[in-house]
Short mmCIF file of C-alpha atoms and ligand atoms in Angstrom, two decimals:
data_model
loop_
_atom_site.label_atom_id
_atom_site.label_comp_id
_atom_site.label_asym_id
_atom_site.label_seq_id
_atom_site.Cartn_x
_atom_site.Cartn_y
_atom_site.Cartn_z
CA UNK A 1 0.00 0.00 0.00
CA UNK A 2 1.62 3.62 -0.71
CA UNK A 3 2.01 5.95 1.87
CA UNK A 4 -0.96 8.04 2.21
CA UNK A 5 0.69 10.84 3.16
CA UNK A 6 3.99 13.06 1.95
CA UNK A 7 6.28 15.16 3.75
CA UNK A 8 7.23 18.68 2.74
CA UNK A 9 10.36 20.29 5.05
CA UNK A 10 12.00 23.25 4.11
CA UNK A 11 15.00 24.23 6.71
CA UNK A 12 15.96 27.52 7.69
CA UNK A 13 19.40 27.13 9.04
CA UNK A 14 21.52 29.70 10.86
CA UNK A 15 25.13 29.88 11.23
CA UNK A 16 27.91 31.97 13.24
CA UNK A 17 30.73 32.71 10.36
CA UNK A 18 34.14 32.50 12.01
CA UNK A 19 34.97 36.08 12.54
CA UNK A 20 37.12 38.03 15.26
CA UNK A 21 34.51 41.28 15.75
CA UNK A 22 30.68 41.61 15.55
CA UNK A 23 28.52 41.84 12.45
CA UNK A 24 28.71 46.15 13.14
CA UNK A 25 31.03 46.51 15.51
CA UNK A 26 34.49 46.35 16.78
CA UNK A 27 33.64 43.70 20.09
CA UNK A 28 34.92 40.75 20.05
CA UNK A 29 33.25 37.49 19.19
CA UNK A 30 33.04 35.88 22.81
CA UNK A 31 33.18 32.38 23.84
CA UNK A 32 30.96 30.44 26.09
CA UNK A 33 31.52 30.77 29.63
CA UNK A 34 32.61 34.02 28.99
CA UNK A 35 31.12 36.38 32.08
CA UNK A 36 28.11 37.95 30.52
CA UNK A 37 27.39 41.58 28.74
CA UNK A 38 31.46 41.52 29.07
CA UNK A 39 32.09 42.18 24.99
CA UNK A 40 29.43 44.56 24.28
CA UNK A 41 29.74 48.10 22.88
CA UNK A 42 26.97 51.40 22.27
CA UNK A 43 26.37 49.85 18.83
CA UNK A 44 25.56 46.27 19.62
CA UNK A 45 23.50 47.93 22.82
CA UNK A 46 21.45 49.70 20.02
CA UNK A 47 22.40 53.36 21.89
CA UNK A 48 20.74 55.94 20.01
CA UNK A 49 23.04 57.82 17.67
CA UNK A 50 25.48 55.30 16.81
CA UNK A 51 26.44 54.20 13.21
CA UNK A 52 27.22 50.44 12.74
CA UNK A 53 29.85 49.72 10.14
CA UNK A 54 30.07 46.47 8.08
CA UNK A 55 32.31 43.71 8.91
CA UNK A 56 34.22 42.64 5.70
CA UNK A 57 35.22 39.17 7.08
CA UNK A 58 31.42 38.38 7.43
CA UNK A 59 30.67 39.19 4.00
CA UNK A 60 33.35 37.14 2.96
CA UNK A 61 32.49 34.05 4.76
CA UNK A 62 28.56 34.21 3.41
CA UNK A 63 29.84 34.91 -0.35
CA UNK A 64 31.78 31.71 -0.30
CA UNK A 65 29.01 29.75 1.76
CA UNK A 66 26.66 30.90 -1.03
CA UNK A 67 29.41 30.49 -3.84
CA UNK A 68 30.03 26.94 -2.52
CA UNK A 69 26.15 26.51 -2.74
CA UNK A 70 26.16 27.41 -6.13
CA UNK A 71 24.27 30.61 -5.17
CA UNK A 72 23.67 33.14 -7.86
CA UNK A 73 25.47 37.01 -6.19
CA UNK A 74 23.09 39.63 -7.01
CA UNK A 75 25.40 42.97 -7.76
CA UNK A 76 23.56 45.00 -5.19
CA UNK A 77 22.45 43.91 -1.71
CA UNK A 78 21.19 46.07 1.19
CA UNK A 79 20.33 45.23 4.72
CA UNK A 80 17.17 46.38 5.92
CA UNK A 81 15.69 46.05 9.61
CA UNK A 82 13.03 43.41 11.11
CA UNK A 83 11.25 45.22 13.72
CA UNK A 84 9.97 43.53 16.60
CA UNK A 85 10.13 43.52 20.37
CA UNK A 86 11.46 40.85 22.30
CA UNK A 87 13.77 41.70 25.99
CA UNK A 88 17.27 40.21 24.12
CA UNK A 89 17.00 42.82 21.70
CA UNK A 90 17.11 46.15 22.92
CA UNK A 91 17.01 48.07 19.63
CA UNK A 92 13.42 46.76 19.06
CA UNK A 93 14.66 45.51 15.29
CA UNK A 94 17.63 42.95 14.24
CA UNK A 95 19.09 44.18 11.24
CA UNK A 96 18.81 41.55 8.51
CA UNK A 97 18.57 41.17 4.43
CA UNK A 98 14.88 41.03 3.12
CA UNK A 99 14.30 41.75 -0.34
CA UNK A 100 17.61 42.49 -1.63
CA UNK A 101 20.14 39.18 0.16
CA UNK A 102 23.59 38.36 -0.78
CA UNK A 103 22.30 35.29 -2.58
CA UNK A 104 19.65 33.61 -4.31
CA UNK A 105 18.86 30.36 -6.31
CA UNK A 106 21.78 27.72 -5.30
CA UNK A 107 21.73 24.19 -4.65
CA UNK A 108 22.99 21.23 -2.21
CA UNK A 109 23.13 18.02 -4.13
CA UNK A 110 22.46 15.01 -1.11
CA UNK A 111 23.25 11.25 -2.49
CA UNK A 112 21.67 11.48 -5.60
CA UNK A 113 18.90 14.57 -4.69
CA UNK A 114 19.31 18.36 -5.66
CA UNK A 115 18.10 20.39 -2.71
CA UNK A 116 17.25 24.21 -3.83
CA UNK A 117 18.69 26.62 -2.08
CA UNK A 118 16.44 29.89 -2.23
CA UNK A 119 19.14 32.40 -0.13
CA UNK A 120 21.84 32.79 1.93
CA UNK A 121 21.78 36.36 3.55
CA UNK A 122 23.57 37.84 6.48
CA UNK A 123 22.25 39.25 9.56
CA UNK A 124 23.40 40.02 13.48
CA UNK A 125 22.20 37.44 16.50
CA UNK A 126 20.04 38.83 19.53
CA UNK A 127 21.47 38.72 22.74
CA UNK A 128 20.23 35.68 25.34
CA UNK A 129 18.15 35.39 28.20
CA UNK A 130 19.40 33.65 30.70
CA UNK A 131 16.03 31.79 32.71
CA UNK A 132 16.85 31.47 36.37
CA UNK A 133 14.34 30.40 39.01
CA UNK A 134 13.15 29.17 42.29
CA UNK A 135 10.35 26.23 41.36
CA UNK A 136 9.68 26.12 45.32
CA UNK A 137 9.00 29.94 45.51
CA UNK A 138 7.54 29.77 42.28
CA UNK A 139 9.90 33.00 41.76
CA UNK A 140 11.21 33.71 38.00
CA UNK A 141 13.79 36.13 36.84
CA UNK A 142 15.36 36.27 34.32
CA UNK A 143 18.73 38.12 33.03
CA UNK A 144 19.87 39.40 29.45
CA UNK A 145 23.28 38.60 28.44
CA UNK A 146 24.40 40.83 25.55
CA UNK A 147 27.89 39.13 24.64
CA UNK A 148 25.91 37.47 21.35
CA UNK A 149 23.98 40.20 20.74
CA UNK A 150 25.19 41.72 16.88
CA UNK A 151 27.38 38.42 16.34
CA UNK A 152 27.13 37.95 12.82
CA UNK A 153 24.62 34.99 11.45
CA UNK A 154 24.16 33.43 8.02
CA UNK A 155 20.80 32.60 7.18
CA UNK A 156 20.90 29.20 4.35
CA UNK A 157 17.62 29.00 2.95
CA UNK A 158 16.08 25.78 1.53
CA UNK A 159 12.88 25.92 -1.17
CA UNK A 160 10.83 22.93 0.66
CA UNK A 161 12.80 19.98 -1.22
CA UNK A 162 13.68 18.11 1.84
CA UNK A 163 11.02 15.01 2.26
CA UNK A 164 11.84 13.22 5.43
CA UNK A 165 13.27 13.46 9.35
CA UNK A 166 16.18 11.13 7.61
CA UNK A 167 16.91 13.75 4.35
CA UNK A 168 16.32 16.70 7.09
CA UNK A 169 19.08 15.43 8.92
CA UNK A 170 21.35 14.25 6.32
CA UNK A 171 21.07 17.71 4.63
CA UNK A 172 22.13 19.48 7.93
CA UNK A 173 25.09 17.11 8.58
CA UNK A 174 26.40 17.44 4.45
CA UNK A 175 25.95 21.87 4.99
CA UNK A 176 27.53 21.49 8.31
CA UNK A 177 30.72 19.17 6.37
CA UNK A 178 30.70 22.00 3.71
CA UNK A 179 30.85 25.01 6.11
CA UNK A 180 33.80 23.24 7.78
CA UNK A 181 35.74 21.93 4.77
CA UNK A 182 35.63 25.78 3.09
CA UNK A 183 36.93 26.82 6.38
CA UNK A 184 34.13 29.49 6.85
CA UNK A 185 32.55 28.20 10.76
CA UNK A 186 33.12 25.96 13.23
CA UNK A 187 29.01 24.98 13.07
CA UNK A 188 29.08 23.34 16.16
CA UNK A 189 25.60 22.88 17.26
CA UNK A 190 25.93 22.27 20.60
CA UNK A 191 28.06 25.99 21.01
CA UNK A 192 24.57 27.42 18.70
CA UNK A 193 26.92 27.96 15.73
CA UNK A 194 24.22 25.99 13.53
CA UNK A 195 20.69 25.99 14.72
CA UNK A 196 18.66 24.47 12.51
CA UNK A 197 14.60 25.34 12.15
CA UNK A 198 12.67 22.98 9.75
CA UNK A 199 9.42 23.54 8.74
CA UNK A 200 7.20 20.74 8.37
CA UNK A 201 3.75 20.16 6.44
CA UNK A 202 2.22 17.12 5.61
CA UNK A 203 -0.34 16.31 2.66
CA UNK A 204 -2.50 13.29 1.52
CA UNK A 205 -0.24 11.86 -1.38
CA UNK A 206 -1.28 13.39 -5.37
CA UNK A 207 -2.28 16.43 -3.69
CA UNK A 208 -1.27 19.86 -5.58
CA UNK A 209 -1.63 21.93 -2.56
CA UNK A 210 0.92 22.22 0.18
CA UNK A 211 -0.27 21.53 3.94
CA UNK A 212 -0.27 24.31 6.70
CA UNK A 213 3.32 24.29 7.91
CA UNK A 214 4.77 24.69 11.65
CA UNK A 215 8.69 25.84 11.90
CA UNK A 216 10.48 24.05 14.91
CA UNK A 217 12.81 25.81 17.15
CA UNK A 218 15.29 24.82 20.05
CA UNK A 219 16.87 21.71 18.51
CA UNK A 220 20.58 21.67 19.52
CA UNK A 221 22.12 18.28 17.40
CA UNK A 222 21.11 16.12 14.54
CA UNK A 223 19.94 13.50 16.57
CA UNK A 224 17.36 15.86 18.05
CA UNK A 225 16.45 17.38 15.07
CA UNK A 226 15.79 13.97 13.57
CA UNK A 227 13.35 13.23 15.98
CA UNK A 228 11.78 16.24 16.28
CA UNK A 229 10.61 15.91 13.15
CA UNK A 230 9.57 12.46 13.27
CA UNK A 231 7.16 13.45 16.42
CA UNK A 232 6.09 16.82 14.20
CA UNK A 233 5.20 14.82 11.36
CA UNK A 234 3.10 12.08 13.70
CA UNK A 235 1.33 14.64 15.17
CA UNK A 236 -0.01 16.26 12.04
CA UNK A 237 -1.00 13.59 10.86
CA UNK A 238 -3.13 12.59 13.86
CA UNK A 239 -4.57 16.23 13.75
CA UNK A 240 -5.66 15.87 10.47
CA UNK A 241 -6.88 11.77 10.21
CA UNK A 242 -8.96 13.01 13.22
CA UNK A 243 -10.58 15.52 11.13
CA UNK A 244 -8.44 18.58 12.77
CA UNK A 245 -6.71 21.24 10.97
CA UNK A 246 -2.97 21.78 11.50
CA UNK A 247 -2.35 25.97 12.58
CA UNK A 248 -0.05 27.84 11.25
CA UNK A 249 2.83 28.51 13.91
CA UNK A 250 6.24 28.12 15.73
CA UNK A 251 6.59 24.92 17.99
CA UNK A 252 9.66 24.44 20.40
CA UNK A 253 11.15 20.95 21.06
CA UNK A 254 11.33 19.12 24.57
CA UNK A 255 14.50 16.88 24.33
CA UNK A 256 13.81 15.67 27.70
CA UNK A 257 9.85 15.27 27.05
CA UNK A 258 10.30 13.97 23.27
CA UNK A 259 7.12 16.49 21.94
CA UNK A 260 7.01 19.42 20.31
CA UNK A 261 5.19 22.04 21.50
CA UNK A 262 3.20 25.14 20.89
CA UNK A 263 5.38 28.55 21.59
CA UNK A 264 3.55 31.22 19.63
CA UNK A 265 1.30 31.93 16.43
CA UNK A 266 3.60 32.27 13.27
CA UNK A 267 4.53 35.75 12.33
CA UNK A 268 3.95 36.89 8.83
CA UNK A 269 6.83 39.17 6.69
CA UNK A 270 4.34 41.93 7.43
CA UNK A 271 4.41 42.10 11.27
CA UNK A 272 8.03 42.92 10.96
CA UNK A 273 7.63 45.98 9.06
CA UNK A 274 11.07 45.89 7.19
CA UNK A 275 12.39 48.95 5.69
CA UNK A 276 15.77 49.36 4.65
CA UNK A 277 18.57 50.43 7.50
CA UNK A 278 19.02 53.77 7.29
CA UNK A 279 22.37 53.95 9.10
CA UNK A 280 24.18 51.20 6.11
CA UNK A 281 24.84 52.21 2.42
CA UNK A 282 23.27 49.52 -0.22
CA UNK A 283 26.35 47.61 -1.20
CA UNK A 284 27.68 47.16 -4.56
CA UNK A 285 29.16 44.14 -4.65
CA UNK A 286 32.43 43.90 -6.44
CA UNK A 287 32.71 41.59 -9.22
CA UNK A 288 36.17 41.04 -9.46
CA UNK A 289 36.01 40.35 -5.61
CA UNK A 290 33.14 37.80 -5.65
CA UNK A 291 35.40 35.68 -8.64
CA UNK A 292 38.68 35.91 -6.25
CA UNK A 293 36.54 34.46 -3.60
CA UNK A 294 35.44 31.51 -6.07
CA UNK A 295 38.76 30.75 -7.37
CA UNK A 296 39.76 30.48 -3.77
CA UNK A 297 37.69 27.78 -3.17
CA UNK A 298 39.10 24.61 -1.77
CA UNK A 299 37.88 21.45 -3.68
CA UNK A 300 34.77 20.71 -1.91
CA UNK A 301 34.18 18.33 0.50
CA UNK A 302 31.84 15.83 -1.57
CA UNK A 303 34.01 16.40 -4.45
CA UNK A 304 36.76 15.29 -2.52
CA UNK A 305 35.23 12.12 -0.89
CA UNK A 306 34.39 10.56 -4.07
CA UNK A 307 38.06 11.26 -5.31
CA UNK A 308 39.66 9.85 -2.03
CA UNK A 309 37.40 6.80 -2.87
CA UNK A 310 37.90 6.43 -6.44
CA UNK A 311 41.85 7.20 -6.53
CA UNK A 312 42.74 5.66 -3.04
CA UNK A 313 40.57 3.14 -2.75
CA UNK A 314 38.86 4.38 0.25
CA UNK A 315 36.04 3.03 2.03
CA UNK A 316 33.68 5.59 2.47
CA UNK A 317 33.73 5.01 6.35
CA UNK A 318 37.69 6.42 5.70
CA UNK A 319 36.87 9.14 2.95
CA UNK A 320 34.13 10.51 4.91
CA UNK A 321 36.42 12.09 8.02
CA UNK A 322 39.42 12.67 5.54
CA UNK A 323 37.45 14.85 3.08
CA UNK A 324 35.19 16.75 6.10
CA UNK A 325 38.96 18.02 7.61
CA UNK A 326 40.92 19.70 5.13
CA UNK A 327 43.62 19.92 7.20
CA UNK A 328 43.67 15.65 7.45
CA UNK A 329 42.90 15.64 4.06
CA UNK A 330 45.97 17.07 3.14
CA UNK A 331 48.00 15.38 4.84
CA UNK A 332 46.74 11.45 4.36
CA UNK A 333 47.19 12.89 0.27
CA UNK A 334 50.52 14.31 1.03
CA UNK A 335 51.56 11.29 3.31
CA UNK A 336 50.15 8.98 -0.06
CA UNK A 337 52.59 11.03 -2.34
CA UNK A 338 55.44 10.22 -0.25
CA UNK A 339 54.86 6.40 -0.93
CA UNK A 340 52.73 5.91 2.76
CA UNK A 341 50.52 2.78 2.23
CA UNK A 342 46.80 4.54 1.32
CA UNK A 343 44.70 2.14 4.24
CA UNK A 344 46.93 2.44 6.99
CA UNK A 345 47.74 5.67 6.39
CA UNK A 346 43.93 6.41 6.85
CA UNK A 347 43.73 4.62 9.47
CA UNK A 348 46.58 6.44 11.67
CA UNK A 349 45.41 9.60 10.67
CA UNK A 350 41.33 8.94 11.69
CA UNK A 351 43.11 6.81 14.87
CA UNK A 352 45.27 8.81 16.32
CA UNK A 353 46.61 11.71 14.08
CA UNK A 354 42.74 13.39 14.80
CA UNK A 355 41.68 12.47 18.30
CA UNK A 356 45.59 14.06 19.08
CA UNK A 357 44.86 17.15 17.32
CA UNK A 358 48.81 17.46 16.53
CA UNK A 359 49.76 17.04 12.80
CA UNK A 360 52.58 15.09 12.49
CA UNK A 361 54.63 15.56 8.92
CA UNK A 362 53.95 14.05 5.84
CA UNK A 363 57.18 12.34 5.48
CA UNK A 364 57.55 11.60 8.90
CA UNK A 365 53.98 9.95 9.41
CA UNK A 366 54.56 7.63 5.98
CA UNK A 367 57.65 6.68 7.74
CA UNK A 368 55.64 5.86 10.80
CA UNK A 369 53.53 3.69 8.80
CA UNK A 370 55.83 2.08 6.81
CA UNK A 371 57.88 1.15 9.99
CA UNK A 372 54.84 -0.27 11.60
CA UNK A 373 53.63 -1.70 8.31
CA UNK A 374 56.84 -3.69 8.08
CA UNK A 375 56.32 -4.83 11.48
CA UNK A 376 59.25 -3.35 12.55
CA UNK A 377 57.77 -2.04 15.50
CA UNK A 378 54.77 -2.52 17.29
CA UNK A 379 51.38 -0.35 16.75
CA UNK A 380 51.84 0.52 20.73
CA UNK A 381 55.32 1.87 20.10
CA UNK A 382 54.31 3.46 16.84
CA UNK A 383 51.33 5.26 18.61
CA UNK A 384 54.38 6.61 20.60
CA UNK A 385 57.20 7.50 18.07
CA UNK A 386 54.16 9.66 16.17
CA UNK A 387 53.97 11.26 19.66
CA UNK A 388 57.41 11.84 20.24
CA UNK A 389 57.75 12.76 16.61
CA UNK A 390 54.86 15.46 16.70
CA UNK A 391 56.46 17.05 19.88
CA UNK A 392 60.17 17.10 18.72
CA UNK A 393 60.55 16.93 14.80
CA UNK A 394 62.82 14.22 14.99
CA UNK A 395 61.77 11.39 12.28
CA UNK A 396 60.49 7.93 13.41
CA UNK A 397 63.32 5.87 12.28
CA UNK A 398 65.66 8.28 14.14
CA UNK A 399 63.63 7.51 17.24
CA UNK A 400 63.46 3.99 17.08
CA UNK A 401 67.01 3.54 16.99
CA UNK A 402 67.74 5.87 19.56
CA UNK A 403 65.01 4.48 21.94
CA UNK A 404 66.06 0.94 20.73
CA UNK A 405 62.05 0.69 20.24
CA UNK A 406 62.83 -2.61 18.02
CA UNK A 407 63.81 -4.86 20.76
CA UNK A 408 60.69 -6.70 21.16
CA UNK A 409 60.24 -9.27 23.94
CA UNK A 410 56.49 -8.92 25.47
CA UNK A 411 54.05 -11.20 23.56
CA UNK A 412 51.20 -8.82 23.03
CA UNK A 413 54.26 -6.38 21.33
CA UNK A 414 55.32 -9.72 19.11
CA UNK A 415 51.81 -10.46 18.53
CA UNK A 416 51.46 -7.71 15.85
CA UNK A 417 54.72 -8.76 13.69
CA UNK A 418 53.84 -12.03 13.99
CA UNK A 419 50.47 -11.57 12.18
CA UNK A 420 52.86 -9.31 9.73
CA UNK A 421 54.96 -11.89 8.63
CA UNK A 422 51.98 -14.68 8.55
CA UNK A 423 49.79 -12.68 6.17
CA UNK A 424 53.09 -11.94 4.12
CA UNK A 425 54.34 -15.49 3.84
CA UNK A 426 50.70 -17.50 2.96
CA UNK A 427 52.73 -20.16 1.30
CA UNK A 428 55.29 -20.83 4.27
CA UNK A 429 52.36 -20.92 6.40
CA UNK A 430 49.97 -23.46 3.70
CA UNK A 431 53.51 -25.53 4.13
CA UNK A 432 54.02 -25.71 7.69
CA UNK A 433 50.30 -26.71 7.82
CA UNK A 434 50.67 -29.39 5.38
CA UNK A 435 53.50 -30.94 7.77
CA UNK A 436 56.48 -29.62 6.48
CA UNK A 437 57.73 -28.32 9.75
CA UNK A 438 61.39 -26.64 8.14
CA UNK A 439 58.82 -24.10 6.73
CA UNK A 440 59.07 -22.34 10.05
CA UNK A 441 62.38 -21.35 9.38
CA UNK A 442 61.68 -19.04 6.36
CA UNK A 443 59.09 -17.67 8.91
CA UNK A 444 61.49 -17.05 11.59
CA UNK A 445 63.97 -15.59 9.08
CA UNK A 446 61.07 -13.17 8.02
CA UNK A 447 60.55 -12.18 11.44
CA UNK A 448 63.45 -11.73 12.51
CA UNK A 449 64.49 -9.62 9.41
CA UNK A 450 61.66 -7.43 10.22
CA UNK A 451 62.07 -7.11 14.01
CA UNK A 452 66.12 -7.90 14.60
CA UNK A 453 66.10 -8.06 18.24
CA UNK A 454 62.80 -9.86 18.71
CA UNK A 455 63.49 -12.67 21.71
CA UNK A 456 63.35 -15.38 19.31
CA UNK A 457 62.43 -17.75 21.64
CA UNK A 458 59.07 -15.94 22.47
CA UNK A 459 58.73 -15.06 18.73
CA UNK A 460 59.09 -18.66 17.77
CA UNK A 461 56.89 -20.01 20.30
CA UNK A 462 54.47 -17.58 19.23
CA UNK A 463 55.02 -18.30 16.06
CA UNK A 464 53.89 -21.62 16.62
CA UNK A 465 50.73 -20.86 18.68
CA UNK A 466 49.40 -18.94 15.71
CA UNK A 467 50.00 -21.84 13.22
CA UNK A 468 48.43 -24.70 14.94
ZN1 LIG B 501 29.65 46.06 20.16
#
């Protein structure tokens, strides 16, 4: 039976650029934790008489977010103000792009689907309220913290091309891959650097017309996002199969209760009474700028997946964190060049090289895993030569024979040259199974060429376990 009813999500998605200063002013972007209303200025406090000035790196990062989105830049932009009245927001309007944004008309492509992308503008944060409160008293106060207030956002835009929880999510994880790999945000969702807010309809399947939509707000990771929109979707659908009409409005999400809920009646473009800002000149975008900043594109990040799986032989599960880090991109390619061993070389990166945070060499981590490779050393000692090798310079080999790292006598350190010089000697071992035992010494002879001051007594006995 087909489903009876299709899903319709657009997303509105909204993400901190990676800049030093405010979207208008000179205070510094602050970090969590930081004590509050401690980077705030007469601008971002919306004083009266002030005259905000356009951050250039902010512009920047949004042309290339939209450039990598295939976004169409419109010569001439403006900002304009939404006006409305909400205690983290002590202008009374947020200034933001309405009819004139820095982008229009791009595209995502997601495994095989083309998701439109209808803008990517730029616009300042509000500030935050902090909720604090006594349930026993029933007493509630709350506090403003300005810090984020003027912190410039990007807006990313979707036409409603997303249909399911699973494509919602996928398409948030793929932008957030992109915004890292072109090096323009962090996007970390849990530090509100992406917020996502889908909007959700549902209608019976054929239908022409859309369904009344609800936008969903507070969802702080994928995994919540995922399921908020499952529950949204279940409960239209019951509102409707019971003969109910869906209304038109924002819901929050409860991560601890699993629902969505209602938080107010959706605002229309109207009740924000944009007009352009008075105190910013309409830009005129230059052209010879906006094609600097699309040369300057890194290869993106699904363009470089499939290439890391097509001319490495990757699996994806190894392409995947080596094309969303340009930085470990680089170097597993540069590492490859030098003659490193594509596989392992993946594997020490995404194993150790990452979770470290240090970037060894190129040279020096091929050596690494040629050395372990050849079962020269141990994995355990290899994990740390790369250390010592990160910290000091010095090259692996160079540390191995100073540390005398190849004297191997423990049998968990033998086990892994052992397995080495089984899997590189299949017909020694097919012999020595077939009864002829003098096959073990073409074994031993491996081993011990690969690991010269193995205890050859443990290595031989060990030897042994492995082939009976
Ligand atoms: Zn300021």
């Amino acid at each position: 039976m087909p489903e009876p009813w299709q899903v319709v999500i657009g997303m509105e998605v909204h993400v901190q650029p990676r800049t030093r200063s405010k979207m208008f002013c000179g205070c510094a972007v602050s970090q969590l934790g930081a004590p509050p209303n401690s980077s705030v200025c007469e601008i971002c406090l919306g004083m009266p008489g002030v005259l905000p000035v356009i951050n250039r790196a902010a512009v920047e990062a949004c042309l290339k977010t939209a450039l990598a989105l295939n976004c169409e830049i419109p010569r001439h932009t403006k900002f304009d103000r939404k006006n409305y009245m909400y205690p983290d927001l002590p202008k009374g309007y947020q200034i933001s792009q309405y009819d004139l944004p820095l982008s229009v008309s791009g595209y995502l492509d997601l495994a095989g689907r083309r998701i439109r992308i209808r803008r990517v503008h730029l616009e300042e944060d509000t500030g935050k309220l902090v909720h604090a409160g006594d349930k026993l008293h029933r007493a509630r106060e709350s506090y403003v913290d300005l810090n984020r207030a003027g912190v410039p956002l990007m807006e990313i835009v979707t036409e409603p091309d997303l249909g399911s929880a699973d494509e919602a999510r996928l398409y948030a994880e793929e932008l957030q891959t992109l915004l890292r790999g072109i090096g323009v945000s962090d996007a970390d969702m849990e530090k509100g650097q992406l917020r996502a807010e889908p909007n959700i309809s549902v209608r019976r399947a054929g239908a022409d017309e859309l369904g009344v939509k609800t936008e969903l707000k507070n969802i702080n990771s994928f995994k919540a996002l995922h399921r908020a929109i499952l529950h949204e979707v279940e409960r239209q659908i019951a509102v409707l199969e019971s003969g109910g009409m869906v209304v038109q409005e924002t819901r929050g999400w409860s991560d601890a209760e699993q629902r969505t809920f209602s938080q107010r009646g959706k605002e229309f473009a109207e009740d924000y009474r944009y007009f352009p800002e008075p105190d910013l000149p309409p830009i005129e975008l230059d052209l010879v700028w906006v094609e600097e900043l699309r040369r300057s594109l890194p290869e993106l990040p699904a363009a470089r997946r499939a290439r890391l799986q097509e001319q490495y032989a990757l699996a994806a599960a190894d392409a995947v964190p080596l094309s969303e880090d340009r930085a470990l991109g680089d170097l597993f390619e540069a590492a490859a060049a030098a003659g490193a061993q594509p596989k392992p070389t993946a594997n020490w990166i995404i194993g150790e090289v990452a979770p470290s945070g240090k970037l060894p060499s190129a040279p020096h981590l091929a050596e690494l895993v040629q050395l372990v490779g050849d079962g020269r050393i141990t994995r355990d000692q290899g994990r740390e030569v790369l250390r010592e090798s990160v910290e000091s310079g010095e090259s692996p080999s160079a540390i191995v024979a100073r540390r005398g790292f190849a004297q191997v006598s423990s049998e968990s350190e033998l086990a892994s040259i052992v397995d080495a010089v089984l899997a590189a000697n299949p017909k020694a071992v097919e012999d020595y199974r077939a009864g002829k035992k003098q096959a073990i010494q073409a074994l031993m002879a491996d081993l011990r060429k690969r690991a010269p001051q193995a205890n050859p007594k443990v290595a031989s006995d060990l030897l042994l376990k492995r082939l009976r």
